[in-house]
mmCIF file with all atom_site columns, C-alpha atoms and ligand atoms in Angstrom:
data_model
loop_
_atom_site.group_PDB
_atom_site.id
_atom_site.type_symbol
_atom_site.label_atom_id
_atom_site.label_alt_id
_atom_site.label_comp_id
_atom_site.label_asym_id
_atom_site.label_entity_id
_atom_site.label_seq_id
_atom_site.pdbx_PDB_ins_code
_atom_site.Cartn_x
_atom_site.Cartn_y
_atom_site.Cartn_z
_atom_site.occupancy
_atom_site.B_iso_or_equiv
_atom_site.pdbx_formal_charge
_atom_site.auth_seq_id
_atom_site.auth_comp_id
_atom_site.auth_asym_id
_atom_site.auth_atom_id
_atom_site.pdbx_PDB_model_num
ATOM   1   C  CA  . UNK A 1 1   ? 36.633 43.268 56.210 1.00 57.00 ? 1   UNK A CA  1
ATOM   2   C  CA  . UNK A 1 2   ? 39.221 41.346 53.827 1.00 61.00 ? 2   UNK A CA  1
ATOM   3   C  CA  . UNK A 1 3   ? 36.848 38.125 54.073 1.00 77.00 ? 3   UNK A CA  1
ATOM   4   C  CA  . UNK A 1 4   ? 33.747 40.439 52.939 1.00 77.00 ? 4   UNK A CA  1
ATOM   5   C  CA  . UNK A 1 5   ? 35.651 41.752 49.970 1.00 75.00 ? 5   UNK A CA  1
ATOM   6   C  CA  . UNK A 1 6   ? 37.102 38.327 48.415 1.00 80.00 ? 6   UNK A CA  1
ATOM   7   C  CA  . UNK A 1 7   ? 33.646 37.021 49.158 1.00 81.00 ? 7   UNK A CA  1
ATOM   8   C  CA  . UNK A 1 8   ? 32.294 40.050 46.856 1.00 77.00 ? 8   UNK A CA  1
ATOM   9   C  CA  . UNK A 1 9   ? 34.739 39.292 44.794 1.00 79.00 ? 9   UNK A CA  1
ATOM   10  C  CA  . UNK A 1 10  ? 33.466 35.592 44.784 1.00 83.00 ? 10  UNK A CA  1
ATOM   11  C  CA  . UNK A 1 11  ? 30.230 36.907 43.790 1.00 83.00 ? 11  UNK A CA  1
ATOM   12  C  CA  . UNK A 1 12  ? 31.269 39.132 41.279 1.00 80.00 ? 12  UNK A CA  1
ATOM   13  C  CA  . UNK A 1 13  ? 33.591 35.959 39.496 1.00 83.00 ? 13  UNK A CA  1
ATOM   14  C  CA  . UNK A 1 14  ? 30.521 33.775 39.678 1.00 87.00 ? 14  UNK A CA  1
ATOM   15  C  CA  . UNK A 1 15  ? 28.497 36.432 38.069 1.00 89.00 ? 15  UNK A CA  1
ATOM   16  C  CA  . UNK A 1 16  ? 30.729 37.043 35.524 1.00 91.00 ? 16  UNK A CA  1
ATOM   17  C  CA  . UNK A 1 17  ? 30.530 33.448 34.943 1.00 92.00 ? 17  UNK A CA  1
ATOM   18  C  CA  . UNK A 1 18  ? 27.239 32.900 34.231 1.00 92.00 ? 18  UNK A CA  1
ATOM   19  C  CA  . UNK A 1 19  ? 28.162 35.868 31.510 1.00 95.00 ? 19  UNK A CA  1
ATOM   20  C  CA  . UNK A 1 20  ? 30.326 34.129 29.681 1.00 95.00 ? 20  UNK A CA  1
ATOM   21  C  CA  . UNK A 1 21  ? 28.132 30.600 29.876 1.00 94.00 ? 21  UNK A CA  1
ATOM   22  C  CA  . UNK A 1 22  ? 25.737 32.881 28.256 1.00 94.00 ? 22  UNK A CA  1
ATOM   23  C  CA  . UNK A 1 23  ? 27.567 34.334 25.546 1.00 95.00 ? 23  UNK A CA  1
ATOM   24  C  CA  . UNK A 1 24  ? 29.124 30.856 24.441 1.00 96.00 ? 24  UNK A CA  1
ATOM   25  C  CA  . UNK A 1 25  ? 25.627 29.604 24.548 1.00 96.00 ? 25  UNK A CA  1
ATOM   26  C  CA  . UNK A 1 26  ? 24.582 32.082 21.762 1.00 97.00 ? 26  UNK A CA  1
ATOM   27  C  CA  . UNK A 1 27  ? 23.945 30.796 17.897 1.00 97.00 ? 27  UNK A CA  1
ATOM   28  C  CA  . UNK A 1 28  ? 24.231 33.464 16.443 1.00 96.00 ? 28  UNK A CA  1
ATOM   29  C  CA  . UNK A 1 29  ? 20.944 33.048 15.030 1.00 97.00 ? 29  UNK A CA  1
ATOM   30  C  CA  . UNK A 1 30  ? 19.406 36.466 14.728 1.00 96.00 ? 30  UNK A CA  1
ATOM   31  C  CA  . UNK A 1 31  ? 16.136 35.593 16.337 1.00 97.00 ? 31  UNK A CA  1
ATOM   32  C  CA  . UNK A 1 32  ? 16.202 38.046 18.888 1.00 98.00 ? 32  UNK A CA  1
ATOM   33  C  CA  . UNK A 1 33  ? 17.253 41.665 16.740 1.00 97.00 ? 33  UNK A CA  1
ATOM   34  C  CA  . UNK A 1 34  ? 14.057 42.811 14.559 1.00 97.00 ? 34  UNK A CA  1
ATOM   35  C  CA  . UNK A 1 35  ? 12.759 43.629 18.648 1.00 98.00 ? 35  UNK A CA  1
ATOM   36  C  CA  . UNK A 1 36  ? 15.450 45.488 19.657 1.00 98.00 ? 36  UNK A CA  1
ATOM   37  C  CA  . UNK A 1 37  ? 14.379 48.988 20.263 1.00 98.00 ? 37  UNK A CA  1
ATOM   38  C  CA  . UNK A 1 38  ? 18.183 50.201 20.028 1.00 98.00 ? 38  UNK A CA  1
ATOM   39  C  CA  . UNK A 1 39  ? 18.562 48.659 17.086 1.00 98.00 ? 39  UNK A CA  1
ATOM   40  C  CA  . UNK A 1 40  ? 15.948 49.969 15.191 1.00 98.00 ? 40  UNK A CA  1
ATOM   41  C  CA  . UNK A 1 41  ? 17.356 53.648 15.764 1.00 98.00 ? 41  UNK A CA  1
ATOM   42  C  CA  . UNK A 1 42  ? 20.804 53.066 15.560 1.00 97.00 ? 42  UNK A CA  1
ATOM   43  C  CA  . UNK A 1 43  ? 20.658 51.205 12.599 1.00 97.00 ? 43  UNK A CA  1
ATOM   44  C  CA  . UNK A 1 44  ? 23.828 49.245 13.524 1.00 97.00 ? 44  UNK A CA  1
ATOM   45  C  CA  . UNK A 1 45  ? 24.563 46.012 14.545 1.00 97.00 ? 45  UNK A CA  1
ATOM   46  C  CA  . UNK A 1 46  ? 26.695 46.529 17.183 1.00 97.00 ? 46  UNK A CA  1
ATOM   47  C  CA  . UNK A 1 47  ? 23.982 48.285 18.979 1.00 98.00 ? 47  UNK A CA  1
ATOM   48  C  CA  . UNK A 1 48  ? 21.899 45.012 18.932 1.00 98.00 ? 48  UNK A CA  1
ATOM   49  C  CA  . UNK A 1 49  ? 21.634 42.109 20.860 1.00 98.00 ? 49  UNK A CA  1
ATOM   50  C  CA  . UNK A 1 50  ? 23.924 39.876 18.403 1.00 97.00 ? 50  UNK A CA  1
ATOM   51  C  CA  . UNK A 1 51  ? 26.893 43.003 18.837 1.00 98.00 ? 51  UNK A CA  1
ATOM   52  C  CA  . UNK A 1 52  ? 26.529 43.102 22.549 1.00 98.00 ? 52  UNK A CA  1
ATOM   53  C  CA  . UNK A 1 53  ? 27.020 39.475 22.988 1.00 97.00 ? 53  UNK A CA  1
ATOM   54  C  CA  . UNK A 1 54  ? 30.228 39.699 21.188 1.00 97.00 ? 54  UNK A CA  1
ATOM   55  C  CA  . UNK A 1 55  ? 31.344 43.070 22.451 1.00 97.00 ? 55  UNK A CA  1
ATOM   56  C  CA  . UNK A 1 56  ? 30.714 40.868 25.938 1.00 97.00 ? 56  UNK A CA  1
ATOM   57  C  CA  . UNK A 1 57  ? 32.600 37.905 24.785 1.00 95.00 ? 57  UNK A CA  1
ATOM   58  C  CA  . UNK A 1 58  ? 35.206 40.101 23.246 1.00 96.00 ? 58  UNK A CA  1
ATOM   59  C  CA  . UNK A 1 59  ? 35.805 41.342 26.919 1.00 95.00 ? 59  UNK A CA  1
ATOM   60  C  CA  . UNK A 1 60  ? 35.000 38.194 29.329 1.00 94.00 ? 60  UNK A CA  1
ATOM   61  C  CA  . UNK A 1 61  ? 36.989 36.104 26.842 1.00 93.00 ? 61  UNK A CA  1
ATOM   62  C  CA  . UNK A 1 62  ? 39.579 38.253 24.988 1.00 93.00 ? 62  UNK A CA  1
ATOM   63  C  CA  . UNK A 1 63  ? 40.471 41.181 27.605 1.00 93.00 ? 63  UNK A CA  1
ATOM   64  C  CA  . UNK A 1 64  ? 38.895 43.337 24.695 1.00 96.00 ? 64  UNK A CA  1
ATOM   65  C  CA  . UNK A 1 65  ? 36.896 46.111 25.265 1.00 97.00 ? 65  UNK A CA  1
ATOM   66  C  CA  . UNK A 1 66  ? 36.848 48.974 22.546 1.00 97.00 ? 66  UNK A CA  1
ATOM   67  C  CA  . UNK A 1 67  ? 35.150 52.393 23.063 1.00 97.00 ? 67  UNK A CA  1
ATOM   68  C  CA  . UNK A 1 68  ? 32.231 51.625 20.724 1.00 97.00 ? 68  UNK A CA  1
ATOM   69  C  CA  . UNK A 1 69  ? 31.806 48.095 22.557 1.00 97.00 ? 69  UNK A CA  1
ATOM   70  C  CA  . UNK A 1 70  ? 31.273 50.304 26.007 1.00 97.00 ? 70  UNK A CA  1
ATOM   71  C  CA  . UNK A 1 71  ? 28.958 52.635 24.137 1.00 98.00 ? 71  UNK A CA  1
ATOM   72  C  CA  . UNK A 1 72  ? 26.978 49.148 22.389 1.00 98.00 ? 72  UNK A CA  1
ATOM   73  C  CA  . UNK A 1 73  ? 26.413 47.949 26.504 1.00 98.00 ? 73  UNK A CA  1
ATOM   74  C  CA  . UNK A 1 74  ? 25.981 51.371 27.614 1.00 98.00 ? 74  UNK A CA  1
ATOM   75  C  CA  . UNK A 1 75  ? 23.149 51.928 25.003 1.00 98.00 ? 75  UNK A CA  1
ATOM   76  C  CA  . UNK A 1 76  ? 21.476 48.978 26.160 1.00 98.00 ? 76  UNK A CA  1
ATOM   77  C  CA  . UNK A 1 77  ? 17.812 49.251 27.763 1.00 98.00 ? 77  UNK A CA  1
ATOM   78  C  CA  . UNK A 1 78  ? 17.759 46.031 29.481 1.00 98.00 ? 78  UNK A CA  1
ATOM   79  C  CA  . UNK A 1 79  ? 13.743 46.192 28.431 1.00 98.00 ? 79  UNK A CA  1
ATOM   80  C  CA  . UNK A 1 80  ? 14.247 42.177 28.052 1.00 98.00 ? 80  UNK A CA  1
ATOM   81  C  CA  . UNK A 1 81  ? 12.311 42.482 24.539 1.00 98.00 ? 81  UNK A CA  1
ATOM   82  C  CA  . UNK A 1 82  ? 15.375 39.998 23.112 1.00 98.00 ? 82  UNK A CA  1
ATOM   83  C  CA  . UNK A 1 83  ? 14.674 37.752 26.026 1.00 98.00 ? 83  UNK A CA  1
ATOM   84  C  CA  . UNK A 1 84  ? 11.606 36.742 24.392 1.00 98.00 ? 84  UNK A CA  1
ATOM   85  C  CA  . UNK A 1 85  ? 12.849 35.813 21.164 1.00 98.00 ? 85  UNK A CA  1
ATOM   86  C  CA  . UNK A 1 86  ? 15.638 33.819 21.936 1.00 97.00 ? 86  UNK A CA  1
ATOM   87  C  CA  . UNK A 1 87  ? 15.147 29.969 21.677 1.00 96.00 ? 87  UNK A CA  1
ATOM   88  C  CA  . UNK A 1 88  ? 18.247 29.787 23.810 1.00 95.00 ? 88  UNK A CA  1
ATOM   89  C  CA  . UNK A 1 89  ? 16.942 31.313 27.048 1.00 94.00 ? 89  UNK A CA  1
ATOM   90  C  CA  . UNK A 1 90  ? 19.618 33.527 26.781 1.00 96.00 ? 90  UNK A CA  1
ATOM   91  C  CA  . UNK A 1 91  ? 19.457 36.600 29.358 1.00 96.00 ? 91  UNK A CA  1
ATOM   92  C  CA  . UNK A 1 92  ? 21.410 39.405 27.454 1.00 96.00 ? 92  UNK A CA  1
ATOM   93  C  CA  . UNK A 1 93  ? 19.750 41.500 29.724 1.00 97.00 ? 93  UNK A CA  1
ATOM   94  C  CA  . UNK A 1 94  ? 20.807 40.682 32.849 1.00 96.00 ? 94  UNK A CA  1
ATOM   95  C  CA  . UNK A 1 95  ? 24.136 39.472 31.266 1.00 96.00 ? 95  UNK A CA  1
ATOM   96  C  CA  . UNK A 1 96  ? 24.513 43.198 30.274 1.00 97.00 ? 96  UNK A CA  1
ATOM   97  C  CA  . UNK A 1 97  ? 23.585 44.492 33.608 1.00 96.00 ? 97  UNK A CA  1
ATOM   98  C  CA  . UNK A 1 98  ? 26.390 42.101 35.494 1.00 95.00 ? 98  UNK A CA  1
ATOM   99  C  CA  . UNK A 1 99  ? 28.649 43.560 32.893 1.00 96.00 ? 99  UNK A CA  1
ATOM   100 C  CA  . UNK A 1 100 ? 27.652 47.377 33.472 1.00 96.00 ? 100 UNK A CA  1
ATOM   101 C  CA  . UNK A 1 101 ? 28.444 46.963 37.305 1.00 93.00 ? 101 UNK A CA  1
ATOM   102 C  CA  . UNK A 1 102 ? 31.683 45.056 36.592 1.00 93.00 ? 102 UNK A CA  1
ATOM   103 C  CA  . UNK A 1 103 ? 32.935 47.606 34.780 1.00 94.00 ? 103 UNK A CA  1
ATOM   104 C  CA  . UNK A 1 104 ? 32.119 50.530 36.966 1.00 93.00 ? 104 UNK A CA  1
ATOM   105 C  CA  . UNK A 1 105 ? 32.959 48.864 40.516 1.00 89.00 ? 105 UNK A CA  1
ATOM   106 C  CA  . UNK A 1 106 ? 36.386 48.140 38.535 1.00 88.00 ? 106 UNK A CA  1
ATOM   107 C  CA  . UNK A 1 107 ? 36.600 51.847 37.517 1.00 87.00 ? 107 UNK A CA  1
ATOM   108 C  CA  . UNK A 1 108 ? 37.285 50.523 33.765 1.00 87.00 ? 108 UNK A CA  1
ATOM   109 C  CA  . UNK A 1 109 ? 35.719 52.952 32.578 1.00 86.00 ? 109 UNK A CA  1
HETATM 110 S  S1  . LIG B 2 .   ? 18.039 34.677 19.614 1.00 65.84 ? 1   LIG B S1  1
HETATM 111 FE FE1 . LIG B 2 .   ? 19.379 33.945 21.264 1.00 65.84 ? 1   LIG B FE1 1
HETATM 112 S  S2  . LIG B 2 .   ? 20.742 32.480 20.253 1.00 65.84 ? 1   LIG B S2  1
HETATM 113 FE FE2 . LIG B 2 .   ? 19.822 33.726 18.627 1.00 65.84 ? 1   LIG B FE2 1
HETATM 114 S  S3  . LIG B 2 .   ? 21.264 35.464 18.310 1.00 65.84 ? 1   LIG B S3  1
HETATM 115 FE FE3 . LIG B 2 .   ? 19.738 36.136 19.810 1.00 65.84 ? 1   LIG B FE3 1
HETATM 116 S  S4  . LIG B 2 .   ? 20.668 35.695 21.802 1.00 65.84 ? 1   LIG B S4  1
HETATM 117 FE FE4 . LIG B 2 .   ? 21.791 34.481 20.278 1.00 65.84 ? 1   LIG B FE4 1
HETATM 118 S  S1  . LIG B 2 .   ? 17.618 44.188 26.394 1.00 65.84 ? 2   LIG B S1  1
HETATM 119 FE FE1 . LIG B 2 .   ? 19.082 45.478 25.216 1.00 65.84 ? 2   LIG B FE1 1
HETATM 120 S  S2  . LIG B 2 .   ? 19.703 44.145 23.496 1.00 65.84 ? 2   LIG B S2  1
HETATM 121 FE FE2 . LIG B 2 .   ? 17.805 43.294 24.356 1.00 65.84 ? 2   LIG B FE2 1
HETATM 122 S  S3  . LIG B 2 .   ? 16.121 44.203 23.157 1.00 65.84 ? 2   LIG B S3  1
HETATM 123 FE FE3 . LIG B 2 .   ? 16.408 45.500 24.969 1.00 65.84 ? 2   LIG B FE3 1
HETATM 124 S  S4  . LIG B 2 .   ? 17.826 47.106 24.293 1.00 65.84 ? 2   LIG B S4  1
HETATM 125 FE FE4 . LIG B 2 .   ? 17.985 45.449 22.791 1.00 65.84 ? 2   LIG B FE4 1
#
């Protein structure tokens, strides 16, 4: 029982990883936002793909993680529409997914 729980925990760490490998990898370039469905309502950056990948590295990195930051990855659609964009590869999707679960299967919420 312990072993399956650290090795969930391995997962999870791993995971988390590739997060943060993602997030550093970012240039900040902008590419990816004018396609952002969440975006274009909100009409705030925060609730785009450049303001979720620093709400995420504000967390993974810093320990960070502000009300409106939850409400930015909450928002999120995962539609992948930034995926496309991005010259990086970078999967803010799927990054935003790992960091949804964290959060609730550590009750930080
Ligand atoms: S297009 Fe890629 S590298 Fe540029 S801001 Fe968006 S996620 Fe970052
Ligand atoms: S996956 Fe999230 S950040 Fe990317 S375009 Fe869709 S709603 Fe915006």
């Amino acid at each position: 029982m312990e072993d399956a729980q650290s090795k969930d925990e391995e997962i999870v760490n791993e995971k988390i990883k590739v997060v943060l490998d993602d997030a550093l990898s970012c240039a900040f370039c902008g590419n990816c936002e004018w396609v952002c469905p969440t975006l274009k309502i909100k009409k705030n950056r925060i609730y785009g793909p450049r303001g979720r990948i620093t709400a995420i590295l504000n967390f993974v990195r810093e320990n960070v993680l502000t009300d409106g930051a939850v409400d930015a990855i909450f928002t999120c659609l995962q539609c992948g529409a930034c995926v496309t964009q991005c010259p990086a590869n970078i999967r803010i999707d799927e990054d935003v997914r790992t960091v949804k679960s964290y959060l609730i299967n550590k009750n930080m919420l």
